[in-house]
GROMACS .gro file of C-alpha atoms in nm:
model
  357
    1MET     CA    1  -1.092   2.609  -2.972
    2SER     CA    2  -1.056   2.275  -2.798
    3LEU     CA    3  -1.336   2.024  -2.776
    4PHE     CA    4  -1.190   1.853  -2.472
    5ASP     CA    5  -1.206   1.958  -2.107
    6GLU     CA    6  -1.057   1.799  -1.796
    7ALA     CA    7  -1.296   1.552  -1.636
    8THR     CA    8  -1.300   1.275  -1.381
    9ASP     CA    9  -1.426   0.922  -1.402
   10LEU     CA   10  -1.467   0.661  -1.131
   11THR     CA   11  -1.421   0.359  -1.358
   12GLN     CA   12  -1.078   0.441  -1.499
   13SER     CA   13  -0.747   0.497  -1.324
   14PRO     CA   14  -0.595   0.849  -1.334
   15ASP     CA   15  -0.317   0.723  -1.562
   16THR     CA   16  -0.571   0.578  -1.806
   17ARG     CA   17  -0.773   0.900  -1.809
   18ARG     CA   18  -0.461   1.105  -1.879
   19ALA     CA   19  -0.360   0.870  -2.159
   20TYR     CA   20  -0.707   0.887  -2.317
   21ARG     CA   21  -0.714   1.267  -2.306
   22ARG     CA   22  -0.360   1.297  -2.438
   23ARG     CA   23  -0.428   1.067  -2.732
   24CYS     CA   24  -0.756   1.242  -2.812
   25ARG     CA   25  -0.597   1.587  -2.803
   26GLN     CA   26  -0.323   1.472  -3.035
   27LEU     CA   27  -0.587   1.357  -3.280
   28GLU     CA   28  -0.780   1.683  -3.237
   29LYS     CA   29  -0.472   1.889  -3.325
   30ALA     CA   30  -0.406   1.673  -3.630
   31ALA     CA   31  -0.768   1.707  -3.739
   32LEU     CA   32  -0.753   2.086  -3.702
   33ARG     CA   33  -0.439   2.105  -3.913
   34ALA     CA   34  -0.589   1.882  -4.181
   35LEU     CA   35  -0.912   2.082  -4.189
   36ALA     CA   36  -0.727   2.415  -4.206
   37ALA     CA   37  -0.509   2.288  -4.489
   38ALA     CA   38  -0.808   2.157  -4.682
   39ARG     CA   39  -0.988   2.491  -4.649
   40ARG     CA   40  -0.670   2.696  -4.688
   41GLN     CA   41  -0.749   2.883  -4.369
   42PRO     CA   42  -0.543   2.961  -4.057
   43LEU     CA   43  -0.594   2.732  -3.758
   44ASN     CA   44  -0.766   2.997  -3.549
   45ALA     CA   45  -1.029   3.043  -3.819
   46VAL     CA   46  -1.132   2.676  -3.824
   47GLU     CA   47  -1.403   2.531  -3.601
   48LEU     CA   48  -1.368   2.158  -3.540
   49THR     CA   49  -1.712   2.019  -3.469
   50PRO     CA   50  -1.767   1.674  -3.318
   51ALA     CA   51  -1.897   1.548  -3.653
   52LEU     CA   52  -1.590   1.673  -3.841
   53PHE     CA   53  -1.359   1.530  -3.578
   54VAL     CA   54  -1.522   1.187  -3.590
   55ASP     CA   55  -1.505   1.198  -3.970
   56TYR     CA   56  -1.131   1.258  -3.944
   57VAL     CA   57  -1.078   0.976  -3.694
   58ILE     CA   58  -1.279   0.727  -3.901
   59GLY     CA   59  -1.085   0.832  -4.209
   60LYS     CA   60  -0.761   0.730  -4.036
   61LYS     CA   61  -0.892   0.389  -3.935
   62GLY     CA   62  -0.697   0.205  -4.202
   63ASN     CA   63  -0.370   0.326  -4.047
   64TYR     CA   64  -0.424   0.123  -3.733
   65ALA     CA   65  -0.395  -0.244  -3.649
   66ALA     CA   66  -0.702  -0.390  -3.477
   67ASN     CA   67  -0.577  -0.344  -3.119
   68SER     CA   68  -0.454   0.007  -3.188
   69TRP     CA   69  -0.783   0.108  -3.349
   70ARG     CA   70  -0.982  -0.017  -3.049
   71LEU     CA   71  -0.762   0.192  -2.821
   72VAL     CA   72  -0.799   0.503  -3.038
   73ARG     CA   73  -1.175   0.458  -3.061
   74ARG     CA   74  -1.205   0.405  -2.686
   75SER     CA   75  -0.994   0.715  -2.616
   76VAL     CA   76  -1.206   0.938  -2.838
   77ILE     CA   77  -1.537   0.801  -2.713
   78TRP     CA   78  -1.442   0.832  -2.347
   79THR     CA   79  -1.301   1.184  -2.380
   80LEU     CA   80  -1.592   1.319  -2.583
   81GLU     CA   81  -1.843   1.165  -2.344
   82GLU     CA   82  -1.667   1.340  -2.058
   83ASP     CA   83  -1.683   1.666  -2.251
   84ALA     CA   84  -2.055   1.618  -2.310
   85THR     CA   85  -2.126   1.607  -1.935
   86GLY     CA   86  -2.034   1.975  -1.905
   87ALA     CA   87  -2.187   2.096  -2.231
   88ASP     CA   88  -2.526   2.245  -2.311
   89GLU     CA   89  -2.797   2.014  -2.442
   90ALA     CA   90  -2.748   2.103  -2.808
   91PHE     CA   91  -2.373   2.047  -2.807
   92ALA     CA   92  -2.406   1.726  -2.603
   93THR     CA   93  -2.657   1.595  -2.858
   94GLU     CA   94  -2.412   1.680  -3.135
   95ILE     CA   95  -2.137   1.485  -2.956
   96PHE     CA   96  -2.347   1.175  -2.892
   97THR     CA   97  -2.476   1.175  -3.251
   98ALA     CA   98  -2.119   1.175  -3.381
   99LEU     CA   99  -2.011   0.907  -3.132
  100ALA     CA  100  -2.292   0.678  -3.243
  101ARG     CA  101  -2.118   0.652  -3.581
  102LEU     CA  102  -1.777   0.596  -3.425
  103ARG     CA  103  -1.901   0.311  -3.204
  104ASP     CA  104  -2.003   0.113  -3.512
  105GLU     CA  105  -1.663   0.144  -3.679
  106GLN     CA  106  -1.478  -0.187  -3.648
  107ALA     CA  107  -1.109  -0.231  -3.722
  108ASP     CA  108  -1.025  -0.243  -4.091
  109PRO     CA  109  -0.648  -0.203  -4.134
  110ASP     CA  110  -0.508  -0.128  -4.476
  111GLU     CA  111  -0.293  -0.433  -4.552
  112THR     CA  112  -0.106  -0.249  -4.828
  113ARG     CA  113   0.049  -0.002  -4.583
  114GLY     CA  114   0.386  -0.051  -4.423
  115PRO     CA  115   0.428  -0.131  -4.052
  116MET     CA  116   0.279   0.139  -3.826
  117THR     CA  117   0.218   0.200  -3.455
  118SER     CA  118   0.287  -0.103  -3.235
  119SER     CA  119   0.382  -0.326  -3.530
  120THR     CA  120   0.723  -0.154  -3.540
  121LYS     CA  121   0.792  -0.208  -3.170
  122ALA     CA  122   1.047  -0.478  -3.098
  123LYS     CA  123   0.947  -0.734  -2.837
  124LYS     CA  124   1.293  -0.890  -2.826
  125LEU     CA  125   1.655  -0.791  -2.878
  126ARG     CA  126   1.968  -0.981  -2.958
  127ASP     CA  127   2.200  -1.050  -2.665
  128ASP     CA  128   2.432  -0.762  -2.740
  129ASP     CA  129   2.177  -0.509  -2.869
  130LEU     CA  130   2.094  -0.365  -2.529
  131VAL     CA  131   2.462  -0.326  -2.447
  132LEU     CA  132   2.518  -0.151  -2.779
  133ILE     CA  133   2.229   0.088  -2.711
  134GLU     CA  134   2.375   0.176  -2.371
  135GLN     CA  135   2.724   0.226  -2.513
  136THR     CA  136   2.592   0.446  -2.794
  137ALA     CA  137   2.386   0.653  -2.553
  138LEU     CA  138   2.678   0.709  -2.315
  139ALA     CA  139   2.907   0.804  -2.603
  140SER     CA  140   2.661   1.066  -2.725
  141ARG     CA  141   2.630   1.427  -2.613
  142ALA     CA  142   2.263   1.390  -2.522
  143LYS     CA  143   2.166   1.561  -2.199
  144HIS     CA  144   1.966   1.267  -2.064
  145LYS     CA  145   2.186   0.981  -2.184
  146THR     CA  146   2.251   0.846  -1.833
  147THR     CA  147   1.879   0.870  -1.756
  148LEU     CA  148   1.799   0.648  -2.053
  149VAL     CA  149   2.060   0.392  -1.949
  150LEU     CA  150   1.926   0.392  -1.593
  151TYR     CA  151   1.572   0.332  -1.717
  152LEU     CA  152   1.680   0.044  -1.940
  153ARG     CA  153   1.867  -0.129  -1.659
  154VAL     CA  154   1.591  -0.114  -1.400
  155GLY     CA  155   1.321  -0.187  -1.659
  156VAL     CA  156   1.479  -0.508  -1.785
  157LEU     CA  157   1.525  -0.625  -1.427
  158THR     CA  158   1.176  -0.554  -1.297
  159GLY     CA  159   0.943  -0.555  -1.599
  160LEU     CA  160   0.748  -0.255  -1.468
  161ARG     CA  161   0.536  -0.044  -1.698
  162PRO     CA  162   0.664   0.316  -1.714
  163CYS     CA  163   0.347   0.438  -1.541
  164GLU     CA  164   0.395   0.201  -1.245
  165TRP     CA  165   0.721   0.348  -1.115
  166PRO     CA  166   0.586   0.652  -0.925
  167ARG     CA  167   0.409   0.433  -0.667
  168ALA     CA  168   0.665   0.153  -0.653
  169LYS     CA  169   0.849   0.087  -0.325
  170LEU     CA  170   1.175  -0.102  -0.274
  171ARG     CA  171   1.207  -0.241   0.077
  172ARG     CA  172   1.398  -0.495   0.276
  173SER     CA  173   1.212  -0.824   0.240
  174ASN     CA  174   0.980  -0.958   0.509
  175ARG     CA  175   0.994  -1.304   0.352
  176ASP     CA  176   1.252  -1.562   0.456
  177GLY     CA  177   1.520  -1.632   0.197
  178PHE     CA  178   1.489  -1.295   0.023
  179ALA     CA  179   1.680  -0.974   0.088
  180TRP     CA  180   1.465  -0.725  -0.107
  181MET     CA  181   1.108  -0.682  -0.224
  182LEU     CA  182   0.969  -0.441  -0.482
  183VAL     CA  183   0.604  -0.359  -0.416
  184VAL     CA  184   0.419  -0.236  -0.725
  185ALA     CA  185   0.069  -0.094  -0.767
  186ASN     CA  186  -0.078  -0.280  -1.066
  187ALA     CA  187  -0.167  -0.042  -1.348
  188LYS     CA  188  -0.450  -0.258  -1.485
  189ALA     CA  189  -0.619  -0.332  -1.152
  190THR     CA  190  -0.914  -0.100  -1.218
  191ASN     CA  191  -0.993  -0.287  -1.542
  192ARG     CA  192  -0.995  -0.627  -1.366
  193ARG     CA  193  -0.698  -0.733  -1.576
  194ALA     CA  194  -0.470  -0.770  -1.273
  195HIS     CA  195  -0.465  -1.033  -0.999
  196GLY     CA  196  -0.501  -0.762  -0.735
  197SER     CA  197  -0.420  -0.404  -0.650
  198HIS     CA  198  -0.049  -0.474  -0.599
  199ARG     CA  199   0.221  -0.725  -0.685
  200THR     CA  200   0.547  -0.801  -0.509
  201LEU     CA  201   0.875  -0.901  -0.670
  202TYR     CA  202   1.116  -1.072  -0.430
  203PHE     CA  203   1.492  -1.072  -0.489
  204ALA     CA  204   1.723  -1.311  -0.309
  205GLU     CA  205   1.991  -1.043  -0.332
  206LEU     CA  206   2.065  -0.717  -0.507
  207ASP     CA  207   2.408  -0.560  -0.521
  208ARG     CA  208   2.429  -0.212  -0.377
  209GLN     CA  209   2.449  -0.043  -0.717
  210THR     CA  210   2.140  -0.221  -0.850
  211ALA     CA  211   1.939  -0.135  -0.540
  212ASP     CA  212   2.052   0.227  -0.566
  213ASP     CA  213   1.953   0.233  -0.934
  214ILE     CA  214   1.599   0.117  -0.853
  215LEU     CA  215   1.567   0.367  -0.567
  216GLU     CA  216   1.698   0.647  -0.789
  217TRP     CA  217   1.449   0.572  -1.065
  218ILE     CA  218   1.161   0.562  -0.818
  219GLN     CA  219   1.261   0.909  -0.698
  220ILE     CA  220   1.280   1.033  -1.057
  221ALA     CA  221   0.936   0.885  -1.130
  222ARG     CA  222   0.784   1.079  -0.841
  223THR     CA  223   0.888   1.417  -0.976
  224LYS     CA  224   0.655   1.648  -1.169
  225ARG     CA  225   0.878   1.625  -1.475
  226TYR     CA  226   0.851   1.246  -1.505
  227LEU     CA  227   0.614   1.227  -1.803
  228ARG     CA  228   0.815   1.487  -1.991
  229LEU     CA  229   1.133   1.297  -1.908
  230LEU     CA  230   0.985   0.972  -2.043
  231ASN     CA  231   0.907   1.148  -2.370
  232THR     CA  232   1.261   1.284  -2.385
  233ILE     CA  233   1.440   0.953  -2.330
  234GLY     CA  234   1.188   0.781  -2.558
  235ARG     CA  235   1.290   1.015  -2.840
  236LEU     CA  236   1.656   0.955  -2.758
  237LEU     CA  237   1.603   0.578  -2.778
  238TRP     CA  238   1.420   0.627  -3.109
  239LYS     CA  239   1.712   0.824  -3.251
  240ILE     CA  240   1.980   0.582  -3.131
  241THR     CA  241   1.807   0.269  -3.259
  242ARG     CA  242   1.741   0.418  -3.604
  243GLU     CA  243   2.105   0.517  -3.630
  244LEU     CA  244   2.224   0.173  -3.520
  245TRP     CA  245   1.984  -0.034  -3.730
  246PRO     CA  246   1.841   0.175  -4.017
  247ASP     CA  247   1.741  -0.135  -4.215
  248ARG     CA  248   1.536  -0.307  -3.947
  249THR     CA  249   1.157  -0.305  -3.946
  250GLU     CA  250   1.122  -0.322  -3.566
  251TRP     CA  251   1.293  -0.113  -3.301
  252PRO     CA  252   1.276  -0.116  -2.920
  253THR     CA  253   1.072   0.138  -2.726
  254LEU     CA  254   1.066   0.215  -2.356
  255TYR     CA  255   0.801  -0.054  -2.317
  256SER     CA  256   1.036  -0.314  -2.469
  257THR     CA  257   1.210  -0.350  -2.133
  258ARG     CA  258   0.893  -0.517  -2.003
  259HIS     CA  259   0.901  -0.763  -2.292
  260LEU     CA  260   1.267  -0.838  -2.225
  261ALA     CA  261   1.200  -0.899  -1.857
  262VAL     CA  262   0.918  -1.139  -1.938
  263ALA     CA  263   1.138  -1.321  -2.189
  264ALA     CA  264   1.401  -1.369  -1.919
  265TRP     CA  265   1.139  -1.499  -1.678
  266LYS     CA  266   1.010  -1.743  -1.939
  267ALA     CA  267   1.362  -1.869  -2.003
  268TYR     CA  268   1.405  -1.926  -1.630
  269PHE     CA  269   1.069  -2.075  -1.531
  270LEU     CA  270   0.975  -2.266  -1.847
  271HIS     CA  271   1.184  -2.555  -1.977
  272ARG     CA  272   1.154  -2.886  -2.155
  273GLY     CA  273   1.052  -3.188  -1.958
  274GLN     CA  274   0.806  -3.009  -1.732
  275THR     CA  275   0.482  -3.181  -1.642
  276ASP     CA  276   0.158  -3.005  -1.728
  277GLU     CA  277   0.116  -2.905  -1.364
  278GLU     CA  278   0.467  -2.762  -1.349
  279ARG     CA  279   0.418  -2.568  -1.669
  280LEU     CA  280   0.088  -2.419  -1.556
  281GLU     CA  281   0.248  -2.323  -1.225
  282ALA     CA  282   0.533  -2.154  -1.413
  283LEU     CA  283   0.288  -1.958  -1.630
  284ALA     CA  284   0.101  -1.847  -1.318
  285ILE     CA  285   0.426  -1.728  -1.158
  286ILE     CA  286   0.514  -1.525  -1.468
  287ALA     CA  287   0.164  -1.376  -1.477
  288ALA     CA  288   0.189  -1.285  -1.107
  289LEU     CA  289   0.524  -1.111  -1.163
  290MET     CA  290   0.366  -0.915  -1.449
  291GLY     CA  291   0.057  -0.825  -1.249
  292HIS     CA  292  -0.177  -1.009  -1.486
  293GLY     CA  293  -0.502  -1.161  -1.376
  294SER     CA  294  -0.472  -1.465  -1.604
  295ASP     CA  295  -0.194  -1.681  -1.743
  296ALA     CA  296  -0.292  -1.624  -2.106
  297THR     CA  297  -0.151  -1.282  -2.198
  298ALA     CA  298   0.216  -1.349  -2.128
  299SER     CA  299   0.207  -1.674  -2.321
  300GLN     CA  300   0.051  -1.514  -2.629
  301HIS     CA  301   0.164  -1.154  -2.656
  302TYR     CA  302   0.510  -1.124  -2.504
  303ALA     CA  303   0.856  -1.223  -2.622
  304ARG     CA  304   0.942  -1.590  -2.636
  305ALA     CA  305   1.167  -1.755  -2.382
  306ASN     CA  306   1.467  -1.770  -2.615
  307ALA     CA  307   1.465  -1.391  -2.632
  308GLY     CA  308   1.549  -1.359  -2.263
  309GLN     CA  309   1.856  -1.172  -2.146
  310ARG     CA  310   2.078  -1.291  -1.863
  311VAL     CA  311   1.934  -1.091  -1.575
  312LEU     CA  312   1.839  -1.148  -1.212
  313VAL     CA  313   1.502  -1.322  -1.186
  314PRO     CA  314   1.267  -1.226  -0.903
  315ALA     CA  315   1.028  -1.458  -0.723
  316ALA     CA  316   0.654  -1.403  -0.698
  317ASP     CA  317   0.433  -1.394  -0.392
  318PRO     CA  318   0.265  -1.739  -0.360
  319GLN     CA  319  -0.067  -1.579  -0.263
  320GLU     CA  320  -0.060  -1.365  -0.577
  321VAL     CA  321   0.025  -1.670  -0.789
  322ALA     CA  322  -0.278  -1.846  -0.645
  323ARG     CA  323  -0.503  -1.559  -0.758
  324VAL     CA  324  -0.401  -1.588  -1.124
  325ARG     CA  325  -0.682  -1.731  -1.334
  326GLN     CA  326  -0.590  -2.034  -1.542
  327VAL     CA  327  -0.688  -1.971  -1.902
  328VAL     CA  328  -0.419  -2.158  -2.093
  329ASP     CA  329  -0.529  -2.512  -2.179
  330LEU     CA  330  -0.235  -2.742  -2.241
  331HIS     CA  331  -0.467  -3.015  -2.367
  332TRP     CA  332  -0.643  -2.813  -2.637
  333PHE     CA  333  -0.525  -3.033  -2.926
  334ALA     CA  334  -0.632  -3.357  -2.761
  335LYS     CA  335  -0.972  -3.203  -2.690
  336LEU     CA  336  -0.996  -3.087  -3.051
  337ILE     CA  337  -0.938  -3.443  -3.178
  338GLU     CA  338  -1.187  -3.581  -2.926
  339SER     CA  339  -1.448  -3.325  -3.029
  340ALA     CA  340  -1.394  -3.392  -3.399
  341ALA     CA  341  -1.420  -3.767  -3.348
  342SER     CA  342  -1.753  -3.727  -3.173
  343ASN     CA  343  -1.882  -3.496  -3.450
  344PRO     CA  344  -1.761  -3.646  -3.778
  345ASP     CA  345  -1.968  -3.403  -3.986
  346ASN     CA  346  -1.805  -3.097  -3.830
  347GLY     CA  347  -1.451  -3.110  -3.954
  348ALA     CA  348  -1.306  -3.438  -3.827
  349GLN     CA  349  -1.178  -3.510  -4.175
  350SER     CA  350  -0.968  -3.192  -4.173
  351LEU     CA  351  -0.752  -3.334  -3.892
  352SER     CA  352  -0.621  -3.602  -4.124
  353ALA     CA  353  -0.358  -3.539  -4.389
  354THR     CA  354  -0.523  -3.804  -4.608
  355PRO     CA  355  -0.901  -3.798  -4.661
  356SER     CA  356  -1.088  -4.112  -4.573
  357PRO     CA  357  -1.196  -4.316  -4.871
   0.00000   0.00000   0.00000
């Protein structure tokens, strides 16, 4: 018996709803297996109640880093709330009672555990790692080896999230000085984390093969088998990277292409000797190319500039750059000193290596 039914929601994008349901169902199946094993009963003889399910999820909290736990908790809460809308009053009450406990559970990762979830995902690669992955894939007998290589090539160039490809459009540019433009529907627009509904990446030129690669991947992404195909090439990438680097603690995933693209853009747009205004403009351009609503995320959570690969760098739409919110404060340290000086009892002494006599 499944606790989770299909539902709709006006505040989340379809991709987000699918991701929430998928993650929650995975946890439900794991909880059923654990409960059946504990009771030494077959799966079809076990009833997973909302209370038991929430107990299981809370019990796994230590496995997750803070960001991962928030995502898991949000997925379970959203999916169960959707299920409650179609349930009878007694079952809905049971769901909301269980969720009340889950809402209060803050992140509490077990620091003694090894790296798990996103902590094992590489945000950068050495210059020749990507080439080695492609060569290893093409030399294998895997059915979808060329599909993986195609994804890696277009992903590193464009920085698109996997879920953004189905609605992407490559066209001849309508902007002077550019031959091509890639129009992308921003995945985070419904959560107000994007600068708008779409972003546009302009390329001064693309060789015929590169343009064909992008067009081919867009066509693949629009097929009904796309999500299954992503899972397949993701497993192939997992296998190849573990075989190549068994002793590493971080390995690339399909999402790593976005990190590599951002690293390349940082290496191109950010450099020593820039004025504050130039640096803030560069951060806004990078954020616009990523589809972010502010300039903070790329500077804090993505690969550093020295991790960038040598790839073509697109240009951003100036109007989209102008919509990026400035969050990064380049003068934070000077303001910290000024604040401490004006409040000597609130930590000014800690700014000095030698305490005042």
